[in-house]
Coordinates of C-alpha atoms in Angstrom, one line a residue:
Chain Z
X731 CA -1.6 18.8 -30.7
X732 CA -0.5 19.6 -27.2
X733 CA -1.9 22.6 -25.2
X734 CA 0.7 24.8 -27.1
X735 CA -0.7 24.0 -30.4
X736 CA 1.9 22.0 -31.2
X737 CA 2.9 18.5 -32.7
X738 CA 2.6 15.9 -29.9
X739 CA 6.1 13.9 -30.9
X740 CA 9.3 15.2 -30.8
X741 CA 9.5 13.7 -34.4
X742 CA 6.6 15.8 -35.6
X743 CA 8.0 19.1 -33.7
X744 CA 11.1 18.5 -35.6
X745 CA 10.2 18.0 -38.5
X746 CA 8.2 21.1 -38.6
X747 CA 11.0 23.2 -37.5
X748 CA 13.2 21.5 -40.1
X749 CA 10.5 22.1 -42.8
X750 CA 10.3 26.0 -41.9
X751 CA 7.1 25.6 -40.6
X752 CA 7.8 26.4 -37.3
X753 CA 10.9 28.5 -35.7
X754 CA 12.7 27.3 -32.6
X755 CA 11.8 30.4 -30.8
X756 CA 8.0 30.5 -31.5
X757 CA 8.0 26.3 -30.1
X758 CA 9.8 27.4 -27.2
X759 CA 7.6 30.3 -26.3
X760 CA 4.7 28.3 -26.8
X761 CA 6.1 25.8 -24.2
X762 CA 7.3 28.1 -21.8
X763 CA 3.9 30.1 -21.9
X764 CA 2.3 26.8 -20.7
X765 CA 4.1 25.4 -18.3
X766 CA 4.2 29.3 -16.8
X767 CA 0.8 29.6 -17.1
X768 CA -0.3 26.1 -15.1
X769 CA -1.7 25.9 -12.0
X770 CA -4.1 22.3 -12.8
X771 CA -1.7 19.6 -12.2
X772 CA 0.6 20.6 -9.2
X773 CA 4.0 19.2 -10.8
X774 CA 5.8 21.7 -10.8
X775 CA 8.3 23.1 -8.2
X776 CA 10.7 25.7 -10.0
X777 CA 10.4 27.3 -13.5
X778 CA 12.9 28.5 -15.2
X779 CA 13.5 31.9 -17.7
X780 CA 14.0 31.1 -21.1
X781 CA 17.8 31.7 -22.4
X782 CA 17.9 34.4 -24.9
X783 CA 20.4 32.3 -26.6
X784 CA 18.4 29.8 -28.7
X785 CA 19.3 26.3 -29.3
X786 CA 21.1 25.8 -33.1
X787 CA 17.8 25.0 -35.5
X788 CA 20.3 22.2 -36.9
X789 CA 20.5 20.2 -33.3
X790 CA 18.7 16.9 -32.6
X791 CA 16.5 18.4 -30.6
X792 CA 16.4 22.2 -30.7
X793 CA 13.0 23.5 -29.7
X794 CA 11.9 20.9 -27.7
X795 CA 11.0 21.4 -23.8
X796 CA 11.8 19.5 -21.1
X797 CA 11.5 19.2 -17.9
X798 CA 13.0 17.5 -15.4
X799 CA 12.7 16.0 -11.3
X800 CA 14.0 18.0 -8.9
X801 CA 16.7 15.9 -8.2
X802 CA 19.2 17.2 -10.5
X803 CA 21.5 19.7 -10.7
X804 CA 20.4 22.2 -13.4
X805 CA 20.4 25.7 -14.5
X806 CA 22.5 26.7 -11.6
X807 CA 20.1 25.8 -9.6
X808 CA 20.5 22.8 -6.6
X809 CA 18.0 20.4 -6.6
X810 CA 15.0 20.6 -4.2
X811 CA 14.4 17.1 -4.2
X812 CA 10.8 17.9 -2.6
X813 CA 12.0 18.8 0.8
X814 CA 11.9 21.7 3.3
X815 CA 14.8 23.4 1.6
X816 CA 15.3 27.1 0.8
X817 CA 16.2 28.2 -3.0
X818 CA 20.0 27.3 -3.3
X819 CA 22.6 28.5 -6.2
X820 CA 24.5 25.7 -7.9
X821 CA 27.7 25.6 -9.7
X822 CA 27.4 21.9 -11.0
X823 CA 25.0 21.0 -13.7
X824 CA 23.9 17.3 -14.0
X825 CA 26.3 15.3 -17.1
X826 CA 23.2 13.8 -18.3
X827 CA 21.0 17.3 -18.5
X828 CA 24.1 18.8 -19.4
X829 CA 24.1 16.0 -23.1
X830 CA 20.5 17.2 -23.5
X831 CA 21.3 20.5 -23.5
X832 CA 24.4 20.4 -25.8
X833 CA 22.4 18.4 -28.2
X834 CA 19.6 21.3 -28.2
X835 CA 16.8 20.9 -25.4
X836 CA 15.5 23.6 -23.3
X837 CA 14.9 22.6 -19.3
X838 CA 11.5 24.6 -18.5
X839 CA 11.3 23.5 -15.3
X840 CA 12.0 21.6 -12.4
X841 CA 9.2 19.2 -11.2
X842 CA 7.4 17.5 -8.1
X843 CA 8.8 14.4 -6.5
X844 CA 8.2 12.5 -3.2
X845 CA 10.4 13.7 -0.4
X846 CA 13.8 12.5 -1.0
X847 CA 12.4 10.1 -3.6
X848 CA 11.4 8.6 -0.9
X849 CA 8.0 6.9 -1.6
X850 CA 6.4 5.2 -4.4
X851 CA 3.7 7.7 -4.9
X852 CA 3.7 11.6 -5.2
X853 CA 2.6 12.2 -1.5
X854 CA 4.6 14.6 -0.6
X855 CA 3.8 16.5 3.2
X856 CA 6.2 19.7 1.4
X857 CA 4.3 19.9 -1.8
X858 CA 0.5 20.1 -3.1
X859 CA -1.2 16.2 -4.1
X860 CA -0.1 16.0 -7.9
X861 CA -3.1 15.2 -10.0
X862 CA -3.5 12.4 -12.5
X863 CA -4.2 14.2 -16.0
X864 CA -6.4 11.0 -16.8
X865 CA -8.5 10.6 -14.3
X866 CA -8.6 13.3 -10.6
X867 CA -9.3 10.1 -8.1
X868 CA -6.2 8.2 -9.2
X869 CA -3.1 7.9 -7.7
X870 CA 0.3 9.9 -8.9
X871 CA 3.0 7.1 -8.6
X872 CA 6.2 8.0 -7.4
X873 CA 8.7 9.2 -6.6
X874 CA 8.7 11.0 -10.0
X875 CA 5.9 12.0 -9.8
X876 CA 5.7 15.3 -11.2
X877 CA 7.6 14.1 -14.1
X878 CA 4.8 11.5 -15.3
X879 CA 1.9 13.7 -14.8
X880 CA 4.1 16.8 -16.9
X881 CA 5.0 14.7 -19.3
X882 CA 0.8 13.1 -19.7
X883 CA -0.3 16.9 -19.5
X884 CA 1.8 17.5 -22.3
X885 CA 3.2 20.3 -20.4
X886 CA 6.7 19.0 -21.3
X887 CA 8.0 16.4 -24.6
X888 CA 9.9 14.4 -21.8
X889 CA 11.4 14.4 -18.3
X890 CA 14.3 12.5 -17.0
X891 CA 13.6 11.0 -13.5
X892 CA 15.5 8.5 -11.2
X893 CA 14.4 5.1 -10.3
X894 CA 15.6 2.9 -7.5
X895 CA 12.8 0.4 -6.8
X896 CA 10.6 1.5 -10.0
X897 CA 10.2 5.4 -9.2
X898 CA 10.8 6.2 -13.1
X899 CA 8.4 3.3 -14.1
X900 CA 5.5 3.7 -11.5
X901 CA 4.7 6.6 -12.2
X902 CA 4.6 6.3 -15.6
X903 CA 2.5 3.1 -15.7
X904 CA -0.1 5.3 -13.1
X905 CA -0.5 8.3 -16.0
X906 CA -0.1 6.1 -19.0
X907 CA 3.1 7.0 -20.4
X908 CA 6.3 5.6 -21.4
X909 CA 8.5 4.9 -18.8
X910 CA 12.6 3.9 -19.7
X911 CA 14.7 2.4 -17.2
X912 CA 18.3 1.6 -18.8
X913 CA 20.9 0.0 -17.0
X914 CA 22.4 1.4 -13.4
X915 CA 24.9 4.4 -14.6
X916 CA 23.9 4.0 -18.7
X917 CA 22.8 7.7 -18.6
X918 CA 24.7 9.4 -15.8
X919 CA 24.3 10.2 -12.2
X920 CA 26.9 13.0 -12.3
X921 CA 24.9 15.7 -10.5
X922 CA 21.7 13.7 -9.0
X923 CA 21.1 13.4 -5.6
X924 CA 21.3 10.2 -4.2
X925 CA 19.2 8.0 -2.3
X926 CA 20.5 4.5 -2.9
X927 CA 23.6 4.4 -4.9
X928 CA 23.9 0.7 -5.8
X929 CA 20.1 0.9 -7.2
X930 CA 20.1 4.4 -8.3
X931 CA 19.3 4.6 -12.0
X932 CA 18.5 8.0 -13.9
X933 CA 15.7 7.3 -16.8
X934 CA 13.5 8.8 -19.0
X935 CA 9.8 9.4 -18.8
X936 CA 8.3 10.5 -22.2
X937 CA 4.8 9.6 -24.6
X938 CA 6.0 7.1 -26.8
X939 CA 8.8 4.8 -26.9
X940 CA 10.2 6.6 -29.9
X941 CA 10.4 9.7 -28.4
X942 CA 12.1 8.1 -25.0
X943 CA 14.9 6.5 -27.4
X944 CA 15.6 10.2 -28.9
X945 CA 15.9 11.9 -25.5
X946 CA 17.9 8.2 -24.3
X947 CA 20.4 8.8 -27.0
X948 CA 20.9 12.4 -26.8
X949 CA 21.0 12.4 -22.9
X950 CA 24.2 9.8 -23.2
X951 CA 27.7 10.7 -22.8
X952 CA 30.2 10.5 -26.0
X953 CA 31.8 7.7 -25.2
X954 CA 28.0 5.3 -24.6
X955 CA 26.6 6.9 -27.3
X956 CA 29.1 6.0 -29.7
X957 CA 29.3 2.4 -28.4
X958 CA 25.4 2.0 -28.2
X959 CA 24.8 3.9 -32.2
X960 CA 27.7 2.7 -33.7
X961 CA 28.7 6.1 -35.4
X962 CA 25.4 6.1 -36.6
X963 CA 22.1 8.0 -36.0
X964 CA 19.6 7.2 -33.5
X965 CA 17.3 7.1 -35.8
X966 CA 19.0 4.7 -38.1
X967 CA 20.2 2.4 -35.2
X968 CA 16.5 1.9 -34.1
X969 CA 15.6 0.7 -38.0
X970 CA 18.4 -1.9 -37.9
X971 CA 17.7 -3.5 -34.9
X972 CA 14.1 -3.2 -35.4
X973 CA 14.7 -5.1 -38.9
X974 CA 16.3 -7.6 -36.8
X975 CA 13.8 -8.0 -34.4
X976 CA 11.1 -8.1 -36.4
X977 CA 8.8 -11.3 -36.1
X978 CA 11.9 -13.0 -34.6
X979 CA 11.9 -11.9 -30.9
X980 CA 11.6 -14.5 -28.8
X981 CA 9.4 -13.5 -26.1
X982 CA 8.5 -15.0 -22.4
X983 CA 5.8 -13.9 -19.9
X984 CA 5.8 -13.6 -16.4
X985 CA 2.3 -12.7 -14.5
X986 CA 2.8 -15.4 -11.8
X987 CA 3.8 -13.5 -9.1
X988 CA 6.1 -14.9 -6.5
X989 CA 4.5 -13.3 -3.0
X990 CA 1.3 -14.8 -3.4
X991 CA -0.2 -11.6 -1.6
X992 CA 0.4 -9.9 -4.9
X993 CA -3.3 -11.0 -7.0
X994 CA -3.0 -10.0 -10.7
X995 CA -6.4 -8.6 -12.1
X996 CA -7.8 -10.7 -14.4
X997 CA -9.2 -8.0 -17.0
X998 CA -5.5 -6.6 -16.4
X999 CA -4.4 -10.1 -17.2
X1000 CA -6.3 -10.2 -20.2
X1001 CA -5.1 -7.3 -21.8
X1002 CA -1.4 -8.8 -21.1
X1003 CA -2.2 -12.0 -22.8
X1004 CA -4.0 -10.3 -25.7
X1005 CA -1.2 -8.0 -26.0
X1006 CA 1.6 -10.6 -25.9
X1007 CA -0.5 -12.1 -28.7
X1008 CA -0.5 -9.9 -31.0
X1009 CA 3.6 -9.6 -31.1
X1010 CA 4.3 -13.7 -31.0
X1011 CA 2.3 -16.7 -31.3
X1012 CA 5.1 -18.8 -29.6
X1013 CA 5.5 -16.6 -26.2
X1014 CA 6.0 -18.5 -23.1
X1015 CA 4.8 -18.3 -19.6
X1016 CA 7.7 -18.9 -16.9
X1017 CA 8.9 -18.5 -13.4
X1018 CA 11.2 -16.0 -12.6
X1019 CA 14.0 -17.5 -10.5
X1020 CA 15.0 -16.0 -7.7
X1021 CA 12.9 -13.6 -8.0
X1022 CA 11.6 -13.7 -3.8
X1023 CA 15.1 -12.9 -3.0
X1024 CA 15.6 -10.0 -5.4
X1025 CA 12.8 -8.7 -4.3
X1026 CA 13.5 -9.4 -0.6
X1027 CA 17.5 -7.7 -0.8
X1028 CA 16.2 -4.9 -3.1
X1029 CA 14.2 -3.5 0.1
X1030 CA 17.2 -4.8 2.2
X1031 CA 19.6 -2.7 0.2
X1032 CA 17.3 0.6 -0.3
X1033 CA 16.4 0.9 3.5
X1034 CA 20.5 0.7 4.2
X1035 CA 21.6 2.6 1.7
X1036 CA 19.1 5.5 2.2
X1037 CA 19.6 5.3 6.2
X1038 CA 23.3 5.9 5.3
X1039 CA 22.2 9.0 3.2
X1040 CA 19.7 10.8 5.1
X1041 CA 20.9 9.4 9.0
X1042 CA 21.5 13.0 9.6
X1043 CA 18.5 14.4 8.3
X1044 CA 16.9 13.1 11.0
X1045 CA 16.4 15.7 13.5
X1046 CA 16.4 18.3 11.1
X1047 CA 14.1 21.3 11.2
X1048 CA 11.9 21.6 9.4
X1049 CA 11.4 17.8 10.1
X1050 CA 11.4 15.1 7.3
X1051 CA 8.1 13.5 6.1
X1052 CA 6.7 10.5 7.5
X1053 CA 8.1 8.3 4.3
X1054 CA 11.4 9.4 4.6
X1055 CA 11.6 8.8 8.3
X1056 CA 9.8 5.4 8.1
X1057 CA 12.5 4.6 5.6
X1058 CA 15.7 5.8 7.2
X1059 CA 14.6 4.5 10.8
X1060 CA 14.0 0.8 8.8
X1061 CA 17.4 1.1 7.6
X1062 CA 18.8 1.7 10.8
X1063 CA 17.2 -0.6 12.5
X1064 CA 18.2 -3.4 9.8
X1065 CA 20.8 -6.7 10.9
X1066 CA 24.0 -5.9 9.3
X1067 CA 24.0 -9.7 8.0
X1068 CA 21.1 -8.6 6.6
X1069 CA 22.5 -5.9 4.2
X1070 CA 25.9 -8.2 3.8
X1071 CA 24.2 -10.8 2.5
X1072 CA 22.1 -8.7 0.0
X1073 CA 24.8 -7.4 -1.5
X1074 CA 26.9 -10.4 -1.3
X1075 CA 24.2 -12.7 -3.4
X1076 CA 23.4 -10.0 -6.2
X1077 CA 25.9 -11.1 -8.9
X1078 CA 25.0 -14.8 -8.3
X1079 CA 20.8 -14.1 -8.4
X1080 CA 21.7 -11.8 -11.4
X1081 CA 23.8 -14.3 -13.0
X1082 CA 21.5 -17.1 -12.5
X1083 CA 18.8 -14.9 -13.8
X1084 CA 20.0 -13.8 -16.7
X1085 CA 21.5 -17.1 -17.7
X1086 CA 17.6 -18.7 -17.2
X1087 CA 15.4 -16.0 -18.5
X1088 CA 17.2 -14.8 -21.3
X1089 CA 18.9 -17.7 -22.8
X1090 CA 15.7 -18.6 -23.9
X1091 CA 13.8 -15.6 -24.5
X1092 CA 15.3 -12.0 -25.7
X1093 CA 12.8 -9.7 -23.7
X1094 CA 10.2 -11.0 -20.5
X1095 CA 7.1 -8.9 -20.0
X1096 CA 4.8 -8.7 -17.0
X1097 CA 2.5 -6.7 -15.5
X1098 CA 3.9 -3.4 -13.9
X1099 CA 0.3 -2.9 -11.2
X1100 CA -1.4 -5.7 -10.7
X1101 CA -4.2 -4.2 -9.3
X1102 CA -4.6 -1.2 -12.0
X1103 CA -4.2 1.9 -10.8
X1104 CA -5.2 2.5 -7.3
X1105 CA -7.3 5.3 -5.7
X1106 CA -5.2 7.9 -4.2
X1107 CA -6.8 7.4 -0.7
X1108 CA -5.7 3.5 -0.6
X1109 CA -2.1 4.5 -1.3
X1110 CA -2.1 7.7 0.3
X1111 CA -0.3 7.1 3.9
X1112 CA -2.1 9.6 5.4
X1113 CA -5.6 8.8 4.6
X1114 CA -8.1 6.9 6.7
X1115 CA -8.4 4.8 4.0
X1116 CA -5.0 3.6 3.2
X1117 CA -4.0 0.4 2.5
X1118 CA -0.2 -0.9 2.7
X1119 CA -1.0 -3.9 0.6
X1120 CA -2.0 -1.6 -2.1
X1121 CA 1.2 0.8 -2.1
X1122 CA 3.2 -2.5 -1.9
X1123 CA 1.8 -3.7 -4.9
X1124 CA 3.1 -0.9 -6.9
X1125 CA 6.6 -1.9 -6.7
X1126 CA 5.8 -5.8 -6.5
X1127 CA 7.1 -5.9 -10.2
X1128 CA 9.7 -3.8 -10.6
X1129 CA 11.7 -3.7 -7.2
X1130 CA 13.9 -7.2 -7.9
X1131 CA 14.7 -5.4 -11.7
X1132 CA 16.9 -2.9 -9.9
X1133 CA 18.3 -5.2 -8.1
X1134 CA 19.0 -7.9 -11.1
X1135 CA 20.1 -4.1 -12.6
X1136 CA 18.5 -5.1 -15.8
X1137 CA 17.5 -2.3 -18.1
X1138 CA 13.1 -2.2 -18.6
X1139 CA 10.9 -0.5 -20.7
X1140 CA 6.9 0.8 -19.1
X1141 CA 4.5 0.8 -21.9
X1142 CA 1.0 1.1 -21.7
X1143 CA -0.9 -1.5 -23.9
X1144 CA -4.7 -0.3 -23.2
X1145 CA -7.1 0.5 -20.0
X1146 CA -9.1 -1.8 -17.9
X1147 CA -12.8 -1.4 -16.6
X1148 CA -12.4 1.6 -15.3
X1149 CA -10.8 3.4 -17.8
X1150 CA -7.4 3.6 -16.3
X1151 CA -4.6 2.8 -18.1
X1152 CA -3.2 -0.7 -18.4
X1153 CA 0.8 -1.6 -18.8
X1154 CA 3.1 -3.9 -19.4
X1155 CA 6.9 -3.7 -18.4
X1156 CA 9.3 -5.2 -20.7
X1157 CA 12.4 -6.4 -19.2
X1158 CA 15.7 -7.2 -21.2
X1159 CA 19.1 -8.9 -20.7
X1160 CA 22.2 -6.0 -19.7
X1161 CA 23.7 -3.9 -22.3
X1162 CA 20.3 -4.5 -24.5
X1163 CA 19.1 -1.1 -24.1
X1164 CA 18.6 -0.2 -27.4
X1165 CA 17.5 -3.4 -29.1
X1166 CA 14.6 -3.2 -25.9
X1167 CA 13.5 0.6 -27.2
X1168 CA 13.5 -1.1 -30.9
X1169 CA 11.3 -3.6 -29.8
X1170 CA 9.0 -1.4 -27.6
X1171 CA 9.1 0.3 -31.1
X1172 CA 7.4 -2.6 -33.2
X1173 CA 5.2 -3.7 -30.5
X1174 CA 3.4 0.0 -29.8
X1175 CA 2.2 -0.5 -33.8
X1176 CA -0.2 -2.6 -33.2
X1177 CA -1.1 -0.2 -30.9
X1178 CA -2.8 3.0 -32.1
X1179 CA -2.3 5.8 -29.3
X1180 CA 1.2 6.7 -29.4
X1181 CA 1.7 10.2 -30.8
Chain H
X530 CA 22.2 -0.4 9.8
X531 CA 22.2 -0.9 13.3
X532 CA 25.4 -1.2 14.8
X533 CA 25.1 1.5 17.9
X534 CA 25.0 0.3 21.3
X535 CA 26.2 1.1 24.9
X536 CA 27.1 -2.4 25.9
X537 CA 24.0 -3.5 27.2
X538 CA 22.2 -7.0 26.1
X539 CA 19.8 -5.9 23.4
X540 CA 16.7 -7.7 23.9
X541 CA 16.2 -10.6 21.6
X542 CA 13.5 -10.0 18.8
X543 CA 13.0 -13.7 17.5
X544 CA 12.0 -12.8 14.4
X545 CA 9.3 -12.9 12.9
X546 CA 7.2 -14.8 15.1
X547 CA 7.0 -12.4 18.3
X548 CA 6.1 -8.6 17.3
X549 CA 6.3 -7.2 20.4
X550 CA 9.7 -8.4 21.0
X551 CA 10.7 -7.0 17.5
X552 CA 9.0 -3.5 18.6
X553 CA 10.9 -3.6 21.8
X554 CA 14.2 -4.3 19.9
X555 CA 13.4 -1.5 17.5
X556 CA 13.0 0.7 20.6
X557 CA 15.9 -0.7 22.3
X558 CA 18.2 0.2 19.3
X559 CA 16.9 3.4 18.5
X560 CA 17.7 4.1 22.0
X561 CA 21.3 2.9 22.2
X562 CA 22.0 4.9 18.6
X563 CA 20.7 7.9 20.3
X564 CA 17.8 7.7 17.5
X565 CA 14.6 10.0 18.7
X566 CA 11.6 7.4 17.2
X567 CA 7.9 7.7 18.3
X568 CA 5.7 4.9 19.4
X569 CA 4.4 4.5 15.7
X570 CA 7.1 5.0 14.0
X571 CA 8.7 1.7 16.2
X572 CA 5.4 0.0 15.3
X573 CA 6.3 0.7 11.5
X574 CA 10.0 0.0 11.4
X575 CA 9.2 -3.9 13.7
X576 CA 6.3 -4.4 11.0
X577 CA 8.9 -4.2 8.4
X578 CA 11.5 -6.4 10.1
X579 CA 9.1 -8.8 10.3
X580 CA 8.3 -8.5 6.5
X581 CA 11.6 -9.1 5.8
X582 CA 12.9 -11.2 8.2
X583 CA 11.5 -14.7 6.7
X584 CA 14.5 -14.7 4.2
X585 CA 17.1 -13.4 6.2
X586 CA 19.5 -15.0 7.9
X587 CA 19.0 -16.8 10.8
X588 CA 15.4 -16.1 12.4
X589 CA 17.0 -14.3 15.8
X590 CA 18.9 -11.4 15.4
X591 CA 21.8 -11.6 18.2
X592 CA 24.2 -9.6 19.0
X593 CA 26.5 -10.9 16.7
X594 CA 24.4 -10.5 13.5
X595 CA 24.5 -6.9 14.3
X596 CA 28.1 -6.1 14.4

């Protein structure tokens, strides 16, 4: 049960409101009560009144609560994105908040983010230190950071974030939840502040895989969702292709990291392995190729394209955050070959990628952190005890997947030695979205946590 | 990306193999852009040239890269 004293799966809530046992209005309240009421886990940045119209019973998901980063446009309301900005009105509303609410959801709230999503952790100068719901001394990862440790709290059933070098994915790996990365533009970016548009990807952050594919599939526009269901369910699209996949999926690992600076741990490599096991006998370890550069032009290609969207900021007042400034000033400071080339080689290195990995397996899984999840004073800029190796390793695995704009699934698999919680990230081919939710499906039931 | 200047010669920052000539390009640039950057913040932005500059092109950054 969640604080609210209610079922912890959208699946359970709805069936309970289907069954009587429950009325959309009573699950609302109870949500709204909490998420009103908390002051524990500093995610939140804006609340918002509940509509006295309710939600249809009949809807996919009436009487479920969300809550979202505060990077979209929503409930007339323009995004804060974690900066030094005073309340503004909007007119637009976000496309992909805008599904969600047409197919039933309530937004509750707006929630805590790095500056600008600029940052890989929920340091933010603007708002208070987000806490991890697992464990006080553990980092927030970022930049949605709020939308993670909601979405652990239970505060919330889900939260759409953005993620541009792993920022939906991250975080979710640091408060062990399920973090959904689709492809660039899948769900869409109509109302979301950008940051770097050719890496920009809006996804979903939510307990279990199951209940990511429901808020994926109701968060689509017509036109995807009917080409991704095939006029049929969600519900029944994720059986088929799970029929299909089961015991046939031909899997390959990855936990060789190409920068040699980035050290696996070996209980975390352990866990990978034993995981892996459990879903294939016949997985196989490769090298990812190209996978230095794709890291190397995903950095090349965020700094540029974030100096190009927040040059201006730069001597505002109140001043931007240390992050955001170290960011911009990189990308302004970066070769134009530099940034030509980066772009220039993507199709070739995605290409080539695809071509290598996937003709020969049909989803590759590494690690997501390969040192666990860090303390928040080694990642925390501002602390005497930070170290940049350790905030670099938290987008060592999932920068390049941007880049490759391949869609990837976050799924915690266990916790190490110090009771933090251990993921994998499971990376398929384009287009593969929901055979890779199907999948993430079948493998979580071996695993016995997932609400 | 950097393309301001006022037509002087920007110093050249060899990447990555002299930091102190990256820094004083970083400063050079920010300078020329009209770009207010402190001392650390130069420090930061040279240290991440110099990250990246092992697969970029060319190991100096001229002039001409920059346009």
């Amino acid at each position: 049960m969640t604080p609210a004293g209610l079922p912890s799966s959208i699946t359970d809530l709805r069936q309970s409101i289907t069954r009587g046992e429950l009325s959309v209005a009573e699950a609302l309240r109870r949500q709204h009560q909490i998420i009103e009421g908390d002051d524990t886990w500093h995610c939140v940045t804006h609340r918002f009144p509940l509509a006295r119209k309710l939600p249809d019973k009949a809807l996919p998901l009436a009487g479920v609560g969300l809550a979202h980063k505060d990077i979209f446009h929503m409930q007339g309301r323009a995004p804060g994105c974690g900066a030094s900005l005073p309340e503004r009105p909007s007119a637009r509303q976000a496309s992909a908040v805008s599904h969600l609410d047409q197919n039933g959801a309530t937004v509750l709230a707006a929630l805590a983010m790095a500056e600008y999503a600029c940052g890989v952790t929920g340091e933010n100068p603007n708002l208070p230190t987000p806490v991890n719901p697992l464990c006080a001394n553990a980092a927030v990862g970022g930049s949605s950071s709020g939308s993670a440790v909601a979405v652990a709290a239970e505060l919330c059933y889900g939260s759409m974030g953005t993620d541009t070098a792993g920022s939906v994915r991250i975080p979710a790996a640091t408060c062990g939840i399920v973090g959904f990365k689709p492809g660039r533009g899948v769900l869409s970016s109509s109302g979301v502040t950008p940051l770097a548009p050719s890496l920009d990807t809006v996804g979903i952050l939510a307990r279990s895989p199951t209940d990511a594919a429901l808020l994926f599939a109701n968060a689509l526009d017509a036109r995807r969702r009917s080409a991704l269901l095939k006029d049929t369910d969600v519900q029944a699209a994720l059986s088929t292709a799970a029929k299909q996949l089961n015991g046939k999926a031909r899997v390959a690992t990855c936990m060789h990291h190409v920068d040699t600076h980035v050290v696996l741990r070996e209980d975390t490599r352990a866990q990978i392995a034993d995981f892996v096991g459990k879903l294939t006998p016949d997985s196989e370890e490769i090298q990812l190729p190209g996978m230095a550069a794709s890291s190397h032009h995903a950095s090349i290609t965020l700094m540029a394209e974030a100096c190009a969207q927040h040059l201006g900021h730069l001597d505002a007042n109140p001043p931007l955050g240390r992050s955001v400034r170290t960011l911009v000033l990189s990308g302004a400071a970066m070769p134009h070959a530099w940034v030509v080339r980066a772009l220039g080689e993507r199709a070739a290195l995605a290409r080539s990628f695809i071509g290598q990995v996937f003709g020969r397996a049909d989803f590759l899984i590494t690690p997501v952190l390969p040192q666990g999840v860090p303390d928040w004073p080694s990642v925390m800029t501002s602390s005497a005890h930070f170290k940049a190796r350790a905030l670099l390793d938290l987008f060592a695995w999932t920068a390049f997947v941007n880049y490759l704009d391949l869609p990837a699934i976050v799924l915690p698999i266990g916790s190490d030695a110090r009771h933090r919680p251990v993921s994998v990230q499971i990376v398929a081919k384009p287009k593969d979205e929901l055979r890779l939710l199907a999948f993430s499906i079948l493998a979580t039931k071996a695993l016995k946590h997932f609400p | 990306m950097a393309t301001g200047t006022k037509g002087h010669t920007p110093p050249n920052p060899a990447f990555p193999e002299n930091e102190h000539a990256v820094l004083e390009y970083a400063k050079w640039l920010f300078d020329a852009s009209g770009i207010t950057a402190v001392e650390s913040e130069c420090k930061a932005v040279a240290k991440t040239l110099i990250r990246l500059a092992p697969l970029a092109p060319g190991a100096v950054c001229t002039h001409e890269t920059r346009k």
